Short mmCIF file of N, CA and C in Angstrom, two decimals:
data_model
loop_
_atom_site.label_atom_id
_atom_site.label_comp_id
_atom_site.label_asym_id
_atom_site.label_seq_id
_atom_site.Cartn_x
_atom_site.Cartn_y
_atom_site.Cartn_z
N MET H 1 85.50 178.04 6.45
CA MET H 1 86.51 176.99 6.53
C MET H 1 87.24 176.91 5.20
N THR H 2 88.55 176.88 5.25
CA THR H 2 89.34 176.84 4.04
C THR H 2 89.64 175.40 3.65
N SER H 3 89.87 175.21 2.36
CA SER H 3 90.24 173.88 1.88
C SER H 3 91.71 173.88 1.46
N THR H 4 92.51 174.64 2.20
CA THR H 4 93.93 174.74 1.92
C THR H 4 94.68 174.85 3.25
N ASN H 5 95.94 174.50 3.22
CA ASN H 5 96.73 174.62 4.44
C ASN H 5 97.52 175.93 4.47
N VAL H 6 97.15 176.85 3.61
CA VAL H 6 97.79 178.16 3.52
C VAL H 6 96.78 179.20 3.99
N ASP H 7 97.26 180.20 4.71
CA ASP H 7 96.35 181.24 5.22
C ASP H 7 96.21 182.44 4.29
N TYR H 8 97.28 182.76 3.54
CA TYR H 8 97.27 183.95 2.69
C TYR H 8 97.91 183.66 1.34
N TYR H 9 97.48 184.43 0.35
CA TYR H 9 98.05 184.36 -1.00
C TYR H 9 98.28 185.78 -1.50
N CYS H 10 99.23 185.90 -2.40
CA CYS H 10 99.40 187.14 -3.14
C CYS H 10 98.67 186.91 -4.46
N ALA H 11 97.78 187.80 -4.82
CA ALA H 11 96.99 187.62 -6.04
C ALA H 11 97.02 188.89 -6.88
N ALA H 12 97.01 188.68 -8.19
CA ALA H 12 96.93 189.80 -9.13
C ALA H 12 95.66 189.64 -9.95
N PHE H 13 95.04 190.77 -10.24
CA PHE H 13 93.77 190.78 -10.96
C PHE H 13 93.86 191.72 -12.16
N ASP H 14 93.18 191.35 -13.24
CA ASP H 14 93.14 192.24 -14.40
C ASP H 14 92.06 193.30 -14.19
N ALA H 15 91.87 194.15 -15.18
CA ALA H 15 90.92 195.26 -15.05
C ALA H 15 89.48 194.79 -14.88
N ASP H 16 89.19 193.56 -15.31
CA ASP H 16 87.84 193.01 -15.17
C ASP H 16 87.65 192.27 -13.85
N GLY H 17 88.69 192.23 -13.02
CA GLY H 17 88.60 191.57 -11.72
C GLY H 17 88.90 190.09 -11.76
N LYS H 18 89.37 189.59 -12.90
CA LYS H 18 89.70 188.16 -12.99
C LYS H 18 91.10 187.94 -12.43
N ARG H 19 91.24 186.86 -11.66
CA ARG H 19 92.54 186.53 -11.06
C ARG H 19 93.45 186.03 -12.17
N ILE H 20 94.60 186.67 -12.33
CA ILE H 20 95.54 186.29 -13.38
C ILE H 20 96.87 185.78 -12.83
N TYR H 21 97.01 185.82 -11.52
CA TYR H 21 98.25 185.37 -10.90
C TYR H 21 97.99 185.13 -9.42
N SER H 22 98.64 184.12 -8.89
CA SER H 22 98.61 183.93 -7.43
C SER H 22 99.87 183.21 -6.99
N ALA H 23 100.28 183.50 -5.78
CA ALA H 23 101.44 182.86 -5.18
C ALA H 23 101.17 182.70 -3.68
N ILE H 24 101.71 181.65 -3.13
CA ILE H 24 101.54 181.39 -1.70
C ILE H 24 102.29 182.44 -0.90
N CYS H 25 101.64 182.93 0.12
CA CYS H 25 102.26 183.85 1.07
C CYS H 25 102.50 183.01 2.33
N ASP H 26 103.74 182.61 2.55
CA ASP H 26 104.05 181.67 3.64
C ASP H 26 104.45 182.37 4.94
N PHE H 27 103.95 183.57 5.12
CA PHE H 27 104.19 184.32 6.36
C PHE H 27 102.92 185.12 6.66
N ASP H 28 102.86 185.69 7.83
CA ASP H 28 101.69 186.47 8.22
C ASP H 28 101.85 187.92 7.73
N PRO H 29 101.12 188.31 6.70
CA PRO H 29 101.30 189.66 6.13
C PRO H 29 100.74 190.77 7.02
N THR H 30 100.03 190.42 8.06
CA THR H 30 99.45 191.44 8.93
C THR H 30 100.44 191.94 9.97
N LYS H 31 101.56 191.26 10.10
CA LYS H 31 102.57 191.68 11.09
C LYS H 31 103.51 192.70 10.47
N ASP H 32 103.81 193.74 11.24
CA ASP H 32 104.67 194.83 10.76
C ASP H 32 106.05 194.35 10.33
N LYS H 33 106.56 193.33 10.99
CA LYS H 33 107.91 192.85 10.67
C LYS H 33 107.99 192.24 9.26
N ASN H 34 106.83 191.95 8.66
CA ASN H 34 106.81 191.31 7.34
C ASN H 34 106.49 192.28 6.20
N THR H 35 106.53 193.57 6.47
CA THR H 35 106.21 194.58 5.45
C THR H 35 107.09 194.43 4.22
N ASP H 36 108.39 194.22 4.43
CA ASP H 36 109.31 194.07 3.30
C ASP H 36 109.00 192.81 2.50
N LYS H 37 108.64 191.74 3.20
CA LYS H 37 108.29 190.49 2.51
C LYS H 37 107.03 190.66 1.66
N VAL H 38 106.07 191.39 2.20
CA VAL H 38 104.83 191.65 1.45
C VAL H 38 105.16 192.41 0.17
N GLN H 39 105.98 193.45 0.30
CA GLN H 39 106.34 194.25 -0.87
C GLN H 39 107.11 193.41 -1.88
N ALA H 40 108.01 192.55 -1.42
CA ALA H 40 108.77 191.69 -2.33
C ALA H 40 107.85 190.73 -3.07
N LEU H 41 106.86 190.19 -2.37
CA LEU H 41 105.89 189.29 -3.00
C LEU H 41 105.07 190.02 -4.06
N LYS H 42 104.66 191.24 -3.75
CA LYS H 42 103.90 192.04 -4.71
C LYS H 42 104.76 192.43 -5.91
N ASP H 43 106.03 192.76 -5.65
CA ASP H 43 106.94 193.11 -6.74
C ASP H 43 107.14 191.93 -7.68
N LYS H 44 107.25 190.73 -7.12
CA LYS H 44 107.41 189.53 -7.95
C LYS H 44 106.17 189.33 -8.82
N ALA H 45 105.01 189.57 -8.24
CA ALA H 45 103.76 189.45 -9.01
C ALA H 45 103.74 190.47 -10.14
N LYS H 46 104.18 191.69 -9.85
CA LYS H 46 104.19 192.75 -10.86
C LYS H 46 105.14 192.41 -12.01
N GLU H 47 106.28 191.79 -11.68
CA GLU H 47 107.23 191.35 -12.71
C GLU H 47 106.61 190.28 -13.59
N THR H 48 105.88 189.37 -12.96
CA THR H 48 105.31 188.23 -13.68
C THR H 48 104.14 188.65 -14.56
N VAL H 49 103.27 189.50 -14.04
CA VAL H 49 102.10 189.96 -14.79
C VAL H 49 102.06 191.49 -14.76
N SER H 50 102.78 192.08 -15.67
CA SER H 50 102.92 193.54 -15.67
C SER H 50 101.62 194.27 -15.98
N ASP H 51 100.64 193.57 -16.56
CA ASP H 51 99.38 194.22 -16.91
C ASP H 51 98.32 194.11 -15.81
N ALA H 52 98.73 193.69 -14.62
CA ALA H 52 97.78 193.56 -13.51
C ALA H 52 97.25 194.93 -13.10
N ALA H 53 95.94 194.99 -12.87
CA ALA H 53 95.32 196.24 -12.40
C ALA H 53 95.45 196.36 -10.89
N VAL H 54 95.39 195.22 -10.19
CA VAL H 54 95.48 195.21 -8.73
C VAL H 54 96.32 194.02 -8.29
N ILE H 55 97.21 194.26 -7.36
CA ILE H 55 97.99 193.18 -6.72
C ILE H 55 97.80 193.35 -5.23
N GLU H 56 97.35 192.28 -4.57
CA GLU H 56 97.09 192.38 -3.14
C GLU H 56 97.25 191.03 -2.46
N ILE H 57 97.35 191.07 -1.14
CA ILE H 57 97.37 189.86 -0.34
C ILE H 57 95.92 189.53 0.01
N ILE H 58 95.54 188.28 -0.22
CA ILE H 58 94.16 187.86 0.05
C ILE H 58 94.17 186.66 1.00
N THR H 59 93.05 186.45 1.64
CA THR H 59 92.92 185.30 2.55
C THR H 59 92.68 184.03 1.75
N ALA H 60 92.87 182.90 2.40
CA ALA H 60 92.63 181.61 1.75
C ALA H 60 91.15 181.47 1.38
N ASP H 61 90.26 181.99 2.21
CA ASP H 61 88.83 181.93 1.88
C ASP H 61 88.53 182.70 0.59
N ASP H 62 89.11 183.89 0.47
CA ASP H 62 88.92 184.66 -0.76
C ASP H 62 89.53 183.93 -1.95
N PHE H 63 90.72 183.36 -1.75
CA PHE H 63 91.39 182.61 -2.81
C PHE H 63 90.49 181.48 -3.31
N ASN H 64 89.89 180.75 -2.38
CA ASN H 64 88.99 179.65 -2.77
C ASN H 64 87.76 180.17 -3.52
N ALA H 65 87.28 181.33 -3.13
CA ALA H 65 86.14 181.93 -3.84
C ALA H 65 86.52 182.26 -5.29
N TYR H 66 87.74 182.78 -5.47
CA TYR H 66 88.20 183.07 -6.83
C TYR H 66 88.37 181.78 -7.64
N LEU H 67 88.83 180.73 -6.98
CA LEU H 67 88.96 179.44 -7.67
C LEU H 67 87.59 178.90 -8.10
N ASP H 68 86.56 179.26 -7.34
CA ASP H 68 85.20 178.81 -7.65
C ASP H 68 84.51 179.69 -8.69
N GLY H 69 85.25 180.62 -9.31
CA GLY H 69 84.70 181.41 -10.40
C GLY H 69 84.30 182.83 -10.07
N LYS H 70 84.51 183.23 -8.84
CA LYS H 70 84.18 184.62 -8.49
C LYS H 70 85.25 185.54 -9.07
N VAL H 71 84.93 186.82 -9.16
CA VAL H 71 85.88 187.83 -9.60
C VAL H 71 85.99 188.89 -8.52
N ARG H 72 87.03 189.71 -8.61
CA ARG H 72 87.22 190.77 -7.62
C ARG H 72 86.26 191.90 -7.93
N GLY H 73 85.41 192.21 -6.98
CA GLY H 73 84.44 193.30 -7.16
C GLY H 73 85.08 194.65 -6.91
N SER H 74 84.36 195.69 -7.19
CA SER H 74 84.88 197.05 -6.99
C SER H 74 85.17 197.34 -5.53
N ASP H 75 84.57 196.55 -4.63
CA ASP H 75 84.84 196.72 -3.20
C ASP H 75 86.04 195.89 -2.74
N GLY H 76 86.68 195.17 -3.67
CA GLY H 76 87.85 194.38 -3.34
C GLY H 76 87.53 192.98 -2.83
N LYS H 77 86.27 192.62 -2.82
CA LYS H 77 85.85 191.30 -2.32
C LYS H 77 85.40 190.42 -3.47
N PRO H 78 85.46 189.09 -3.28
CA PRO H 78 84.98 188.18 -4.33
C PRO H 78 83.48 188.39 -4.58
N THR H 79 83.12 188.42 -5.83
CA THR H 79 81.72 188.60 -6.21
C THR H 79 81.42 187.73 -7.43
N ASP H 80 80.15 187.43 -7.64
CA ASP H 80 79.77 186.62 -8.79
C ASP H 80 80.13 187.34 -10.08
N TYR H 81 80.58 186.56 -11.06
CA TYR H 81 80.91 187.11 -12.38
C TYR H 81 79.61 187.30 -13.16
N ILE H 82 79.40 188.49 -13.64
CA ILE H 82 78.25 188.78 -14.49
C ILE H 82 78.80 189.12 -15.87
N PRO H 83 78.56 188.23 -16.85
CA PRO H 83 79.11 188.49 -18.18
C PRO H 83 78.50 189.75 -18.79
N PRO H 84 79.27 190.45 -19.59
CA PRO H 84 78.75 191.67 -20.22
C PRO H 84 77.68 191.31 -21.26
N GLU H 85 76.80 192.25 -21.51
CA GLU H 85 75.79 192.06 -22.55
C GLU H 85 76.50 191.93 -23.90
N PRO H 86 76.02 191.02 -24.75
CA PRO H 86 76.65 190.89 -26.07
C PRO H 86 76.44 192.17 -26.90
N THR H 87 77.43 192.47 -27.72
CA THR H 87 77.33 193.64 -28.60
C THR H 87 76.37 193.32 -29.74
N GLU H 88 75.98 194.34 -30.48
CA GLU H 88 75.09 194.13 -31.63
C GLU H 88 75.75 193.20 -32.65
N THR H 89 77.05 193.35 -32.85
CA THR H 89 77.77 192.48 -33.78
C THR H 89 77.73 191.03 -33.30
N GLU H 90 77.94 190.82 -32.01
CA GLU H 90 77.90 189.46 -31.46
C GLU H 90 76.50 188.86 -31.59
N LYS H 91 75.48 189.68 -31.36
CA LYS H 91 74.10 189.20 -31.50
C LYS H 91 73.80 188.81 -32.94
N LYS H 92 74.25 189.65 -33.88
CA LYS H 92 74.02 189.37 -35.30
C LYS H 92 74.76 188.11 -35.72
N THR H 93 76.00 187.95 -35.27
CA THR H 93 76.77 186.76 -35.59
C THR H 93 76.09 185.51 -35.05
N ALA H 94 75.55 185.58 -33.86
CA ALA H 94 74.84 184.44 -33.27
C ALA H 94 73.60 184.09 -34.10
N LYS H 95 72.85 185.11 -34.54
CA LYS H 95 71.67 184.87 -35.38
C LYS H 95 72.07 184.19 -36.69
N ILE H 96 73.12 184.70 -37.31
CA ILE H 96 73.59 184.14 -38.58
C ILE H 96 74.02 182.70 -38.40
N ASN H 97 74.74 182.41 -37.33
CA ASN H 97 75.18 181.03 -37.06
C ASN H 97 73.99 180.10 -36.84
N THR H 98 72.95 180.60 -36.19
CA THR H 98 71.74 179.80 -35.98
C THR H 98 71.06 179.50 -37.31
N ILE H 99 70.99 180.51 -38.17
CA ILE H 99 70.38 180.33 -39.49
C ILE H 99 71.18 179.31 -40.30
N LYS H 100 72.50 179.45 -40.31
CA LYS H 100 73.34 178.51 -41.05
C LYS H 100 73.17 177.09 -40.53
N ALA H 101 73.11 176.94 -39.22
CA ALA H 101 72.94 175.60 -38.63
C ALA H 101 71.61 175.00 -39.06
N LYS H 102 70.59 175.84 -39.15
CA LYS H 102 69.26 175.37 -39.55
C LYS H 102 69.28 174.82 -40.98
N TYR H 103 70.01 175.47 -41.87
CA TYR H 103 70.02 175.08 -43.28
C TYR H 103 71.09 174.05 -43.63
N ASN H 104 72.18 173.99 -42.87
CA ASN H 104 73.29 173.12 -43.25
C ASN H 104 72.90 171.65 -43.36
N SER H 105 72.08 171.15 -42.46
CA SER H 105 71.71 169.73 -42.55
C SER H 105 70.90 169.47 -43.82
N GLN H 106 70.03 170.41 -44.19
CA GLN H 106 69.25 170.26 -45.43
C GLN H 106 70.18 170.28 -46.64
N LEU H 107 71.10 171.22 -46.66
CA LEU H 107 72.03 171.34 -47.79
C LEU H 107 72.92 170.11 -47.89
N ASP H 108 73.40 169.62 -46.76
CA ASP H 108 74.24 168.41 -46.77
C ASP H 108 73.47 167.22 -47.30
N ALA H 109 72.21 167.10 -46.91
CA ALA H 109 71.38 165.98 -47.39
C ALA H 109 71.19 166.07 -48.90
N MET H 110 71.01 167.28 -49.41
CA MET H 110 70.84 167.45 -50.86
C MET H 110 72.12 167.12 -51.62
N VAL H 111 73.26 167.50 -51.07
CA VAL H 111 74.54 167.17 -51.71
C VAL H 111 74.70 165.65 -51.78
N THR H 112 74.40 164.98 -50.68
CA THR H 112 74.50 163.51 -50.65
C THR H 112 73.53 162.90 -51.66
N ALA H 113 72.31 163.40 -51.72
CA ALA H 113 71.32 162.88 -52.66
C ALA H 113 71.77 163.11 -54.10
N ARG H 114 72.38 164.26 -54.37
CA ARG H 114 72.84 164.55 -55.73
C ARG H 114 73.98 163.62 -56.12
N VAL H 115 74.90 163.38 -55.20
CA VAL H 115 76.01 162.46 -55.49
C VAL H 115 75.47 161.08 -55.83
N LYS H 116 74.53 160.61 -55.03
CA LYS H 116 73.94 159.28 -55.28
C LYS H 116 73.21 159.26 -56.62
N ALA H 117 72.44 160.31 -56.90
CA ALA H 117 71.70 160.38 -58.16
C ALA H 117 72.66 160.40 -59.34
N THR H 118 73.75 161.14 -59.22
CA THR H 118 74.74 161.21 -60.29
C THR H 118 75.38 159.84 -60.51
N MET H 119 75.70 159.16 -59.42
CA MET H 119 76.31 157.83 -59.53
C MET H 119 75.37 156.84 -60.21
N LEU H 120 74.08 157.01 -60.00
CA LEU H 120 73.09 156.11 -60.60
C LEU H 120 72.67 156.57 -62.00
N GLY H 121 73.18 157.71 -62.41
CA GLY H 121 72.85 158.23 -63.74
C GLY H 121 71.46 158.85 -63.79
N ALA H 122 70.90 159.20 -62.66
CA ALA H 122 69.56 159.78 -62.60
C ALA H 122 69.61 161.28 -62.84
N ASP H 123 68.46 161.84 -63.14
CA ASP H 123 68.32 163.28 -63.36
C ASP H 123 68.48 164.02 -62.02
N THR H 124 69.34 165.04 -61.99
CA THR H 124 69.59 165.78 -60.75
C THR H 124 69.00 167.19 -60.79
N SER H 125 68.25 167.51 -61.81
CA SER H 125 67.77 168.89 -61.96
C SER H 125 66.86 169.32 -60.81
N LYS H 126 66.01 168.43 -60.30
CA LYS H 126 65.13 168.79 -59.18
C LYS H 126 65.96 169.04 -57.91
N ILE H 127 66.96 168.19 -57.70
CA ILE H 127 67.84 168.37 -56.53
C ILE H 127 68.59 169.69 -56.66
N ASP H 128 69.12 169.97 -57.87
CA ASP H 128 69.86 171.21 -58.10
C ASP H 128 68.98 172.44 -57.85
N ALA H 129 67.75 172.40 -58.35
CA ALA H 129 66.83 173.52 -58.17
C ALA H 129 66.49 173.71 -56.69
N ASN H 130 66.23 172.60 -56.00
CA ASN H 130 65.91 172.65 -54.57
C ASN H 130 67.10 173.21 -53.77
N TYR H 131 68.31 172.79 -54.16
CA TYR H 131 69.53 173.26 -53.50
C TYR H 131 69.66 174.78 -53.67
N LYS H 132 69.47 175.25 -54.90
CA LYS H 132 69.58 176.69 -55.18
C LYS H 132 68.52 177.48 -54.41
N ASN H 133 67.29 176.95 -54.37
CA ASN H 133 66.21 177.62 -53.64
C ASN H 133 66.51 177.69 -52.14
N THR H 134 67.05 176.60 -51.61
CA THR H 134 67.38 176.56 -50.19
C THR H 134 68.50 177.55 -49.87
N LEU H 135 69.51 177.60 -50.75
CA LEU H 135 70.60 178.58 -50.57
C LEU H 135 70.06 180.00 -50.62
N ALA H 136 69.16 180.27 -51.55
CA ALA H 136 68.58 181.60 -51.67
C ALA H 136 67.77 181.96 -50.42
N ALA H 137 67.01 180.99 -49.91
CA ALA H 137 66.23 181.24 -48.69
C ALA H 137 67.15 181.54 -47.51
N MET H 138 68.25 180.78 -47.42
CA MET H 138 69.21 181.00 -46.34
C MET H 138 69.84 182.39 -46.48
N ALA H 139 70.22 182.76 -47.70
CA ALA H 139 70.84 184.07 -47.93
C ALA H 139 69.88 185.20 -47.57
N THR H 140 68.60 185.02 -47.89
CA THR H 140 67.60 186.04 -47.56
C THR H 140 67.45 186.18 -46.05
N GLU H 141 67.40 185.04 -45.36
CA GLU H 141 67.28 185.10 -43.89
C GLU H 141 68.50 185.78 -43.26
N ILE H 142 69.68 185.44 -43.79
CA ILE H 142 70.91 186.04 -43.26
C ILE H 142 70.92 187.55 -43.51
N LYS H 143 70.48 187.94 -44.71
CA LYS H 143 70.45 189.37 -45.05
C LYS H 143 69.51 190.13 -44.11
N ASN H 144 68.41 189.50 -43.72
CA ASN H 144 67.42 190.15 -42.85
C ASN H 144 67.74 190.01 -41.36
N ALA H 145 68.79 189.29 -41.05
CA ALA H 145 69.13 189.04 -39.63
C ALA H 145 69.63 190.30 -38.96
#
């Protein structure tokens, strides 16, 4: 059952199968008399998104599946999107960001404590040493990530 009052759409997909364009097809594309209309609709899509890998007429049910996050599979049908495995660089960046997040709250607390100690005229050498040690520990973890 469709949740639209349209039976067909013209859709364009990129090389990864993601829908990048759609337009209402307000005629029956399965009838021979509408061949020119189908081609005109596809040509308009090609003008609009010149980098489309595939342009085709799809049913309203397929259109709704694409709206729900599916992508065009190699068989031309809607299929679940499976994200690619992260690259080694992406994995390393994620590890580094996790390490930074772990240390940032500690470093921020030390900066705040140092500002307060300075305002009160107190000795900040212990805070400074702790800050440097924490930075060094973070740098070591990042280097080994």
